[in-house]
mmCIF file of C-alpha atoms and ligand atoms in Angstrom:
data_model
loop_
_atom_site.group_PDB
_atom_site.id
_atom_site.type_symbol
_atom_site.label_atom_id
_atom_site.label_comp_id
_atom_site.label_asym_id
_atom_site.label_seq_id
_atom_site.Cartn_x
_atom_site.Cartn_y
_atom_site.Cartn_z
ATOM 1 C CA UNK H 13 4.186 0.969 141.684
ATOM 2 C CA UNK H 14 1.829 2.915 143.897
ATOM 3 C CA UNK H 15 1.708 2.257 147.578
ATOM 4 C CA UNK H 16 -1.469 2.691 150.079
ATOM 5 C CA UNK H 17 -2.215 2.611 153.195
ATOM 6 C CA UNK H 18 -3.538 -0.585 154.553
ATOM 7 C CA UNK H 19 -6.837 1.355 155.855
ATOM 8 C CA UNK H 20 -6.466 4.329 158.330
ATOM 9 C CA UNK H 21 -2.703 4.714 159.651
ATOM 10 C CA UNK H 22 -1.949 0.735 158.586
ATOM 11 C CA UNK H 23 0.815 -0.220 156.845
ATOM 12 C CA UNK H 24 1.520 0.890 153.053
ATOM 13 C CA UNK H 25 1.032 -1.916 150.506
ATOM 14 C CA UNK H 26 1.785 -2.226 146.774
ATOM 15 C CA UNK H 27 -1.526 -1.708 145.080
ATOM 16 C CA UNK H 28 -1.144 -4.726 142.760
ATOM 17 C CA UNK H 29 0.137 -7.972 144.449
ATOM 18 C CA UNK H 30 -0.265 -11.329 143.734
ATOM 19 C CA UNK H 31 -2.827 -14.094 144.314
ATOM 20 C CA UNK H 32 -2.223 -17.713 144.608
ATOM 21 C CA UNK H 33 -5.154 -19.465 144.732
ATOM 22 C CA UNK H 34 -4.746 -22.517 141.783
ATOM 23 C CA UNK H 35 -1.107 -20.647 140.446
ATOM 24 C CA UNK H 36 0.834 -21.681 143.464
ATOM 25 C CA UNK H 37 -0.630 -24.845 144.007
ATOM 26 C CA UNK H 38 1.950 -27.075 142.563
ATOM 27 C CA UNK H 39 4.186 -29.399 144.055
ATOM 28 C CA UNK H 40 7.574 -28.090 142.902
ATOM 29 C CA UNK H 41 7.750 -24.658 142.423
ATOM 30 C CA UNK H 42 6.609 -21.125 140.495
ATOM 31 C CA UNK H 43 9.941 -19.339 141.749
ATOM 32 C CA UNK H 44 10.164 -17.430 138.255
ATOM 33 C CA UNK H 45 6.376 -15.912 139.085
ATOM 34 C CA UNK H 46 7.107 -15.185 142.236
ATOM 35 C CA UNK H 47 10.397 -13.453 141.233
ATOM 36 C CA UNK H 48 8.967 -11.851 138.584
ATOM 37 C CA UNK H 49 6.213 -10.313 141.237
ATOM 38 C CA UNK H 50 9.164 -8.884 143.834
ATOM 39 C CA UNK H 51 10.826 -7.534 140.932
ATOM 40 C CA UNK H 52 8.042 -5.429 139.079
ATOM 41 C CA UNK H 53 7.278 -4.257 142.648
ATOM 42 C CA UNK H 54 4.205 -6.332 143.443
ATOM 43 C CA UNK H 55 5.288 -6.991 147.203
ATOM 44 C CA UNK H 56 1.702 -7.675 148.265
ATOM 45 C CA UNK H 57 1.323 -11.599 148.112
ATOM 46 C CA UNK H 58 -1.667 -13.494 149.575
ATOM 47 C CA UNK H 59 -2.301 -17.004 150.165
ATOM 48 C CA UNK H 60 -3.924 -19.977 152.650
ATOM 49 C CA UNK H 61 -4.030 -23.332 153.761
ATOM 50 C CA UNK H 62 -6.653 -24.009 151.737
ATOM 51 C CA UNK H 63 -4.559 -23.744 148.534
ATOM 52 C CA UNK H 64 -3.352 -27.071 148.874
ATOM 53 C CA UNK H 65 0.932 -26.358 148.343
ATOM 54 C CA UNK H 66 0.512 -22.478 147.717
ATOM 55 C CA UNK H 67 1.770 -21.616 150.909
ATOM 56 C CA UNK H 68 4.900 -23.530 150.542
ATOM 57 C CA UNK H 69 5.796 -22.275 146.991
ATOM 58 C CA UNK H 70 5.074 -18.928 147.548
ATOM 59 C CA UNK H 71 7.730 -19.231 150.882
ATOM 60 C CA UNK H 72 9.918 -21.128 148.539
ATOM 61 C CA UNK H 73 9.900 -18.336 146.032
ATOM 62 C CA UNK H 74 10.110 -15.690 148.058
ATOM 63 C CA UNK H 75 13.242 -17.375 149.958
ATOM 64 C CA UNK H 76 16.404 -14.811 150.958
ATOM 65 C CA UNK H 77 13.665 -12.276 149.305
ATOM 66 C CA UNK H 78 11.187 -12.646 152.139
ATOM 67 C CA UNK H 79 11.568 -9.399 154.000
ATOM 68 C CA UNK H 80 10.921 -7.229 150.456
ATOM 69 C CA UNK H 81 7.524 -8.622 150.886
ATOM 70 C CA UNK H 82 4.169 -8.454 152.561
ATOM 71 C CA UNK H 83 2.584 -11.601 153.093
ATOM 72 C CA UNK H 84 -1.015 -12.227 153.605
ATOM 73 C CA UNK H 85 -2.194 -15.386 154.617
ATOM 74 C CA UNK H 86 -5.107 -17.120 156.223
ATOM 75 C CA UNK H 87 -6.705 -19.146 158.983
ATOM 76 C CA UNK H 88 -9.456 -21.924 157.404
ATOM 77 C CA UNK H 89 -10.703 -24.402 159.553
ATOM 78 C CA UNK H 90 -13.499 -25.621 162.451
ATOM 79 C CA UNK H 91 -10.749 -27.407 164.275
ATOM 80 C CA UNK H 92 -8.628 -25.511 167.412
ATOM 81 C CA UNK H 93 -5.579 -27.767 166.995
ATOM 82 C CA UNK H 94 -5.667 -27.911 163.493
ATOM 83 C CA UNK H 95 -5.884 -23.924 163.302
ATOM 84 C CA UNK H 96 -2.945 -23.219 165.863
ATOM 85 C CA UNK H 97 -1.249 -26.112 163.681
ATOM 86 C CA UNK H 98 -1.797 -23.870 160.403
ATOM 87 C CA UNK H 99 -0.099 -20.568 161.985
ATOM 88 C CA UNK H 100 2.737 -22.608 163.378
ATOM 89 C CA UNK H 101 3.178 -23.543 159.770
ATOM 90 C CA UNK H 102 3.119 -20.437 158.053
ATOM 91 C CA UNK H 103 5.124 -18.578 160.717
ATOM 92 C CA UNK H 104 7.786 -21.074 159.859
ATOM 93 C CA UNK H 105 7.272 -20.902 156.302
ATOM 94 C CA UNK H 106 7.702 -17.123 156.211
ATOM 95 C CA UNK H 107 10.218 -16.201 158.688
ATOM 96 C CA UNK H 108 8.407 -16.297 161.959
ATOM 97 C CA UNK H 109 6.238 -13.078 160.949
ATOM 98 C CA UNK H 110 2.433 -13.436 158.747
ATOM 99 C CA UNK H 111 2.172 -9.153 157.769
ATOM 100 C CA UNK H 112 -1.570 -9.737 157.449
ATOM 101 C CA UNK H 113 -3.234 -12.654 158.930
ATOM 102 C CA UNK H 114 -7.063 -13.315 157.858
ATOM 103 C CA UNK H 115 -9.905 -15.491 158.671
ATOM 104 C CA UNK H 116 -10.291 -17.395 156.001
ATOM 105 C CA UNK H 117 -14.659 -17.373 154.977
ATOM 106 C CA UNK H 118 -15.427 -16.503 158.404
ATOM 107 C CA UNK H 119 -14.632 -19.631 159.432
ATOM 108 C CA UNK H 120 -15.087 -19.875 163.176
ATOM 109 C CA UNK H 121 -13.979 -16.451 163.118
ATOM 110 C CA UNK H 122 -14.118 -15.564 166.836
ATOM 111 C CA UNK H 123 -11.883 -18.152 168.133
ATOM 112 C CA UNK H 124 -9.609 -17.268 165.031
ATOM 113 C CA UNK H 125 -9.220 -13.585 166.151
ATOM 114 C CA UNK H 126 -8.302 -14.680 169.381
ATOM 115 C CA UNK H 127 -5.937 -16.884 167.964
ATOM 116 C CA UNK H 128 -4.486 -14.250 165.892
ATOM 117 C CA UNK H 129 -4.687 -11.441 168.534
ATOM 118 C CA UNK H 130 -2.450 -13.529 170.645
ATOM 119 C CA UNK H 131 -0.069 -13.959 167.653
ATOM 120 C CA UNK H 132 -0.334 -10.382 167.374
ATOM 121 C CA UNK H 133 0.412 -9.361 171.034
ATOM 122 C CA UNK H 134 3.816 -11.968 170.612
ATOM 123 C CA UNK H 135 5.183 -9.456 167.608
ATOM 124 C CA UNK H 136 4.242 -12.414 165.198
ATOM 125 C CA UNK H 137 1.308 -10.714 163.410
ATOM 126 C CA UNK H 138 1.262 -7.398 162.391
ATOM 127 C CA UNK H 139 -2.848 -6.818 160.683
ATOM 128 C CA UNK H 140 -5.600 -8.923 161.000
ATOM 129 C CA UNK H 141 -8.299 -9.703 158.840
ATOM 130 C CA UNK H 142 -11.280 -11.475 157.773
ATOM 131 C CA UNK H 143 -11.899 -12.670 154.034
ATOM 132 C CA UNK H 144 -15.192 -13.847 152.336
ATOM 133 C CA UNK H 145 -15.970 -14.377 148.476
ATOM 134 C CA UNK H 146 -19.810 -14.872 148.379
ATOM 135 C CA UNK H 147 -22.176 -11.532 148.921
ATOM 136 C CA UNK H 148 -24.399 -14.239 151.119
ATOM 137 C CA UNK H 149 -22.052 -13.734 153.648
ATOM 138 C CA UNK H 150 -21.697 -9.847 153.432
ATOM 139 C CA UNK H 151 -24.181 -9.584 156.330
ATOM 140 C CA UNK H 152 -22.130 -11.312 158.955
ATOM 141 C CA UNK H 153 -18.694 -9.503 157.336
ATOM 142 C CA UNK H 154 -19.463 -6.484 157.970
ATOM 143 C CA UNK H 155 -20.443 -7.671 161.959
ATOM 144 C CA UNK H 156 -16.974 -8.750 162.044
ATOM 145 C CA UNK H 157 -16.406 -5.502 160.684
ATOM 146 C CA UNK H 158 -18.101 -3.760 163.575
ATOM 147 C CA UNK H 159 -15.925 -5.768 165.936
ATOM 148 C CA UNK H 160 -13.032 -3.365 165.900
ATOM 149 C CA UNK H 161 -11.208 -6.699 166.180
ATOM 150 C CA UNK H 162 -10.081 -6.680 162.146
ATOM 151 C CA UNK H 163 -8.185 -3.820 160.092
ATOM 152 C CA UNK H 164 -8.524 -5.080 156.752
ATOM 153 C CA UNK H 165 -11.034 -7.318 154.799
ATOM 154 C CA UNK H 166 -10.619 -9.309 151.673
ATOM 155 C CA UNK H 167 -13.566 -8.928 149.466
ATOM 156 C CA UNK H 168 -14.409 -9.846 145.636
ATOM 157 C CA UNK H 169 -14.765 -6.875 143.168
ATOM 158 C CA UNK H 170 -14.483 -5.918 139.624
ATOM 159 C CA UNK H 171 -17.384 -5.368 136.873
ATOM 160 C CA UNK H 172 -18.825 -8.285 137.069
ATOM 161 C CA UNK H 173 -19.325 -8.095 140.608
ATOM 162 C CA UNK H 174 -20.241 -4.965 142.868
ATOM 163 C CA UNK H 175 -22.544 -6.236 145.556
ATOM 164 C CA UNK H 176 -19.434 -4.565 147.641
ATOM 165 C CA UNK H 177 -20.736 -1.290 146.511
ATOM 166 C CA UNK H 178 -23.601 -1.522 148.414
ATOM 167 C CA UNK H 179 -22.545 -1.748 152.268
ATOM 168 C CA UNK H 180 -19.038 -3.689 152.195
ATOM 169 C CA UNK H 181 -17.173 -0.805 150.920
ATOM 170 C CA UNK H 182 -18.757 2.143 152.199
ATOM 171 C CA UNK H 183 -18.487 0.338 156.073
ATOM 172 C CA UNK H 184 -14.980 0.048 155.379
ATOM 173 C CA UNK H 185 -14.627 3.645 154.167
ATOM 174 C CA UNK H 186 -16.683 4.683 157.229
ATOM 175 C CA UNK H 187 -14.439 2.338 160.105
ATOM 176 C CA UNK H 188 -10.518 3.254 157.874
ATOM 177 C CA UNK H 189 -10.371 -0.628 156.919
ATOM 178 C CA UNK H 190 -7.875 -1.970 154.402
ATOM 179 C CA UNK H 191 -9.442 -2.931 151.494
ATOM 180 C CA UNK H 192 -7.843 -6.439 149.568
ATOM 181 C CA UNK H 193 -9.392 -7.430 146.279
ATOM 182 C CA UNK H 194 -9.793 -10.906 144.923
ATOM 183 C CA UNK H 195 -10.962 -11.946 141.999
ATOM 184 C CA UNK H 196 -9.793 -8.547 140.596
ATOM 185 C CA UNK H 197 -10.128 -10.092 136.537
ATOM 186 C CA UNK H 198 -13.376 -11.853 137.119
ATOM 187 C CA UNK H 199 -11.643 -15.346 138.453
ATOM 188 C CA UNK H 200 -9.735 -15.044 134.363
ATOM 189 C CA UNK H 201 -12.999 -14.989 133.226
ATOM 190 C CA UNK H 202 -13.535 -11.251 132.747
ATOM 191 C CA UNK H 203 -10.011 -10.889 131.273
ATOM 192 C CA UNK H 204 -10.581 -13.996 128.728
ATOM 193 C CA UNK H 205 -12.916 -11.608 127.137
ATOM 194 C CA UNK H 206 -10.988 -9.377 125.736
ATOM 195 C CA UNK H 207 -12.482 -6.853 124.080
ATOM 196 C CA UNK H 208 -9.416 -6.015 121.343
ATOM 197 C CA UNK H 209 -6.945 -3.232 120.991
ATOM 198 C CA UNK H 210 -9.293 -0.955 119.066
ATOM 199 C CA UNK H 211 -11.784 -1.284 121.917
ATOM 200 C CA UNK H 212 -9.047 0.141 124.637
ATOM 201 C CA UNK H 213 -7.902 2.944 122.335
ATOM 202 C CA UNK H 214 -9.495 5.290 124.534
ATOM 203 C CA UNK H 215 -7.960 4.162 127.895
ATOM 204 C CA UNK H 216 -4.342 4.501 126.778
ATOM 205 C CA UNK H 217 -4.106 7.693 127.805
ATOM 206 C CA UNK H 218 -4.419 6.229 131.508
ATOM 207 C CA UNK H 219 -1.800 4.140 130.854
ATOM 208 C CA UNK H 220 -3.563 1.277 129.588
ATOM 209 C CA UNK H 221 -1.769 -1.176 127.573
ATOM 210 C CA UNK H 222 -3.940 -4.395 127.694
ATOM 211 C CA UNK H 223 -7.278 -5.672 129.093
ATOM 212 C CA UNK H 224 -6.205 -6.995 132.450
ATOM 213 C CA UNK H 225 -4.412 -3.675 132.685
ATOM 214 C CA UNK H 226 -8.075 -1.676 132.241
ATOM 215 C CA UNK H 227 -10.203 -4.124 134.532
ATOM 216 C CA UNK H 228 -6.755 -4.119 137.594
ATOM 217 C CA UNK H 229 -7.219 -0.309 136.657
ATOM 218 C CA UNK H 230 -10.425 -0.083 137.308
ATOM 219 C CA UNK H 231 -10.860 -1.699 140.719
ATOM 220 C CA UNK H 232 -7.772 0.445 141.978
ATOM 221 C CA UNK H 233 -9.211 3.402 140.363
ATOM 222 C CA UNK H 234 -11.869 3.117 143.217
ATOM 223 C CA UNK H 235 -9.731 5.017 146.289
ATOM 224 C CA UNK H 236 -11.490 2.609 149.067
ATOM 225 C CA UNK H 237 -9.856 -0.540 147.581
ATOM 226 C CA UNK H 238 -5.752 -0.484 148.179
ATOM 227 C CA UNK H 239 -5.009 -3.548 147.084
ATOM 228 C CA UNK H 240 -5.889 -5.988 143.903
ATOM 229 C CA UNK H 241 -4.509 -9.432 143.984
ATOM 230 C CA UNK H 242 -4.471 -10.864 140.382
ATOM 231 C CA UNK H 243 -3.367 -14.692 140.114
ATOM 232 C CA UNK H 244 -1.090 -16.163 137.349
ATOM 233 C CA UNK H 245 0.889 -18.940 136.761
ATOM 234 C CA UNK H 246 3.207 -16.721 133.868
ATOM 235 C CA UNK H 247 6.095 -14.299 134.987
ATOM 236 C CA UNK H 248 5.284 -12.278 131.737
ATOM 237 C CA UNK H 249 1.633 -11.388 132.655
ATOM 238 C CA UNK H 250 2.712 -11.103 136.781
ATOM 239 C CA UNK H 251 4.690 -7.694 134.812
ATOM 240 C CA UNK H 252 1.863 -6.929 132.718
ATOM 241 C CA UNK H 253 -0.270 -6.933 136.048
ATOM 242 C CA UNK H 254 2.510 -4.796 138.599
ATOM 243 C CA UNK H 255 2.017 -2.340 135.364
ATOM 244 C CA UNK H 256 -1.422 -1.348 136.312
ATOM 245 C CA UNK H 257 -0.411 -0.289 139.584
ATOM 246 C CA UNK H 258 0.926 3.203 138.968
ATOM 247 C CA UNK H 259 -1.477 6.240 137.971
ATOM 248 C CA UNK H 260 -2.971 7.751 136.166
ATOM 249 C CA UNK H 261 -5.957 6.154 137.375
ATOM 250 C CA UNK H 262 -9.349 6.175 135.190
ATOM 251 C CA UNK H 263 -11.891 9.097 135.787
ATOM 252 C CA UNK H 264 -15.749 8.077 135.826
ATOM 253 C CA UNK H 265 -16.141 7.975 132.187
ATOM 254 C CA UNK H 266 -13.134 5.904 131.658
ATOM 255 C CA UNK H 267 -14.592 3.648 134.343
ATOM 256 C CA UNK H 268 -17.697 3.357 133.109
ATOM 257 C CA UNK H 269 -16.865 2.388 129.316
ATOM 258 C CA UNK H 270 -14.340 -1.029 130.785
ATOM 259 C CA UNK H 271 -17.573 -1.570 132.557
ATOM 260 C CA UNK H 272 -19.446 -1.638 129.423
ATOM 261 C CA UNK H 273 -16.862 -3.482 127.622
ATOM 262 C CA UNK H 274 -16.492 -5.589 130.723
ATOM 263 C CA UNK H 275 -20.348 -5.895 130.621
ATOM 264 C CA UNK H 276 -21.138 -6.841 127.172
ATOM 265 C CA UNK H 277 -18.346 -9.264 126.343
ATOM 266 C CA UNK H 278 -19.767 -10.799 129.713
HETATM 267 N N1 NAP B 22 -10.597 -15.518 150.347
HETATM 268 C C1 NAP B 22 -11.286 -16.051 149.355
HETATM 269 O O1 NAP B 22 -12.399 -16.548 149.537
HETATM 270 C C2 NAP B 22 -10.701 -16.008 147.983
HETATM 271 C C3 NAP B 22 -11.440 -16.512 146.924
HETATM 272 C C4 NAP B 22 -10.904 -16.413 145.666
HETATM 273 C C5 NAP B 22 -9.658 -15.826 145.511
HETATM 274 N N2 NAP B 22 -8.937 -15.348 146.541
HETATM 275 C C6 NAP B 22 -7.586 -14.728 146.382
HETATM 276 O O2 NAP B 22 -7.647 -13.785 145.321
HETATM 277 C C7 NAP B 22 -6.701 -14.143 144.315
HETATM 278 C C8 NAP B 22 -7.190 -13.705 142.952
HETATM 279 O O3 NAP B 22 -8.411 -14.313 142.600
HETATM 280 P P1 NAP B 22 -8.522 -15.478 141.526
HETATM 281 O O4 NAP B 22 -7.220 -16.176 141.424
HETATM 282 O O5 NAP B 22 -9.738 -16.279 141.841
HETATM 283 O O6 NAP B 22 -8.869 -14.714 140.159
HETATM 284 P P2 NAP B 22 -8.221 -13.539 139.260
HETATM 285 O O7 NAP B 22 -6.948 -13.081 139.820
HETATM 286 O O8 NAP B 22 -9.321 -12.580 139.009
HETATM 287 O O9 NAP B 22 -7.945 -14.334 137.890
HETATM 288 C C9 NAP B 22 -6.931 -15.285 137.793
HETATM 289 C C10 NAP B 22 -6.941 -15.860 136.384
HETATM 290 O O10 NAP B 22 -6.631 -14.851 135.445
HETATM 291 C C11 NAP B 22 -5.576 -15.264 134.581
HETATM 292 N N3 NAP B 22 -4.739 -14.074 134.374
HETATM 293 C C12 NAP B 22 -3.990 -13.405 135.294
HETATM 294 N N4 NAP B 22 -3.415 -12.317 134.759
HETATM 295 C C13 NAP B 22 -3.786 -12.287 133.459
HETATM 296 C C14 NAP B 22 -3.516 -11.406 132.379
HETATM 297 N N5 NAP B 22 -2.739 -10.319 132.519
HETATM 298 N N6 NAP B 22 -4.050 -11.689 131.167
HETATM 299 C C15 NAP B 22 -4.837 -12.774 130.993
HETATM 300 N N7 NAP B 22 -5.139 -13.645 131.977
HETATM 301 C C16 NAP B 22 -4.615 -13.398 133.199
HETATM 302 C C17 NAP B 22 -4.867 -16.389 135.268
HETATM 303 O O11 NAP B 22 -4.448 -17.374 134.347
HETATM 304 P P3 NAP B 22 -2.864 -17.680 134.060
HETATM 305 O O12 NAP B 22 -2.325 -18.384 135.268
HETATM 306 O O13 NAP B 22 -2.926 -18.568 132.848
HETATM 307 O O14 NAP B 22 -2.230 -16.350 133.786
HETATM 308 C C18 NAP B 22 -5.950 -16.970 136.185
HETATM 309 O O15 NAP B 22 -6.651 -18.001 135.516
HETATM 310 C C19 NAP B 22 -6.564 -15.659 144.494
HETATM 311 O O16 NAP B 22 -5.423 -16.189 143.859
HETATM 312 C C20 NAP B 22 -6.522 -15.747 145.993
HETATM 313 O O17 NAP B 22 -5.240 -15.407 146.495
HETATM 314 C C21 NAP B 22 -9.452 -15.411 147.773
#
């Protein structure tokens, strides 16, 4: 598993982690998937309030494991009390320490940062950051941005989706901001589409095995994003995803053609 730097002298990160939007969310447990994540390497693990029991699963697998792992988790509410009431929460959930700590949709986001600043200046944060999904909200991310108050942002990107190409990505080039990727397979729907083994003959030589491997590949083949953050709910595919994390990484040809693939199966 390759590591990066978390933007410009920040922390190094595994470049494939794990998402848990919808996976996590279950009331007993996913302790194989998490297991399965710490294991291949994938120490990167992101979550939020607003994934109903991820938080709590993702603590509960991670258990006597926690310190192998960097957790990222989020802020996402209008309400003072209830957001002081969310970090309280996950600082207890995940040993009194949140590794990266992000504004969930720019939700209130400057009384969040001051929140989180505080939390920082008590040894309880380590990064801050600020997340957003939709490209209609690009214009006020990248004020955050300009704050000098955030070190990393969480933004969507894969073929199916490069408005980040546009201003998002060379802003956070341009300030040495981590770089987190959601929705690195489309959401599942970009890797549903699978193009067939014949189709990806001409990627394994970059160490492409399957079609989540060649669209994880290319997001992290892009040297301003450090981290992708596929979801899953199966241990088997969490390993198929930590594989995509080591190089060699696709050239612009090789990028290009699982963007056509990516493209036409659309
Ligand atoms: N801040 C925000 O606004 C925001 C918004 C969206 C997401 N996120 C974060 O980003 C993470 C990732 O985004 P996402 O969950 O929306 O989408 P994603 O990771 O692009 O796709 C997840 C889907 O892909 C499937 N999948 C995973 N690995 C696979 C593989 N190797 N082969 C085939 N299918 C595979 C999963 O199904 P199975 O479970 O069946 O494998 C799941 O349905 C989220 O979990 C969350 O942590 C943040």
């Amino acid at each position: 598993m390759e590591t990066r730097e978390l933007g410009a002298g920040g922390p190094e990160v595994s470049v494939v982690g794990m998402g848990t939007w919808q996976t996590l969310d279950v009331a007993g447990g996913r302790d194989d998937v998490v297991t399965a994540a710490l294991d291949a390497g994938s120490t990167f693990v992101d979550s939020s309030p607003m994934y109903g029991e991820a938080e709590r699963t993702l603590a509960q697998g991670l258990g006597d494991r926690r310190g192998e792992a960097f957790v990222a988790t989020k802020l996402w509410t209008p309400d003072d009390a209830e957001a002081r009431r969310q970090a309280k929460r996950a600082l207890e959930f995940y040993g009194g320490r949140v590794d990266l700590y992000q504004v969930h949709n720019l939700v209130a986001w400057r009384k969040r940062l001051t929140l989180l600043e505080r939390e920082r200046d008590r040894g309880t944060v380590v990064a801050i950051g600020a997340t957003h999904y939709s490209p209609s909200a690009f214009g006020e991310l990248a004020e955050v941005m300009r704050t000098g108050r955030i070190s990393a942002i969480q933004i969507p990107y894969n073929p199916d989706e490069r408005d980040v190409e546009r201003e998002i990505l060379p802003l956070a080039q341009d300030l040495g901001l981590g770089v987190v990727v959601m929705r690195p397979l489309g959401g599942g729907r970009l890797v549903r589409n699978d193009p067939g083994a014949a189709a990806l003959e001409p990627l394994r030589a970059f160490g492409v095995e399957t079609w989540g491997q060649a669209l994880l590949k290319w997001v992290l083949s892009d040297p301003r994003c450090h981290v992708a953050i596929p979801a899953t709910s199966r241990p088997g595919r969490m390993r198929e995803n930590a594989a995509a994390g080591a190089p060699p990484w696709l050239d612009d040809e090789a990028r290009a053609y699982v963007a056509r693939l990516a493209g036409a199966r659309a």
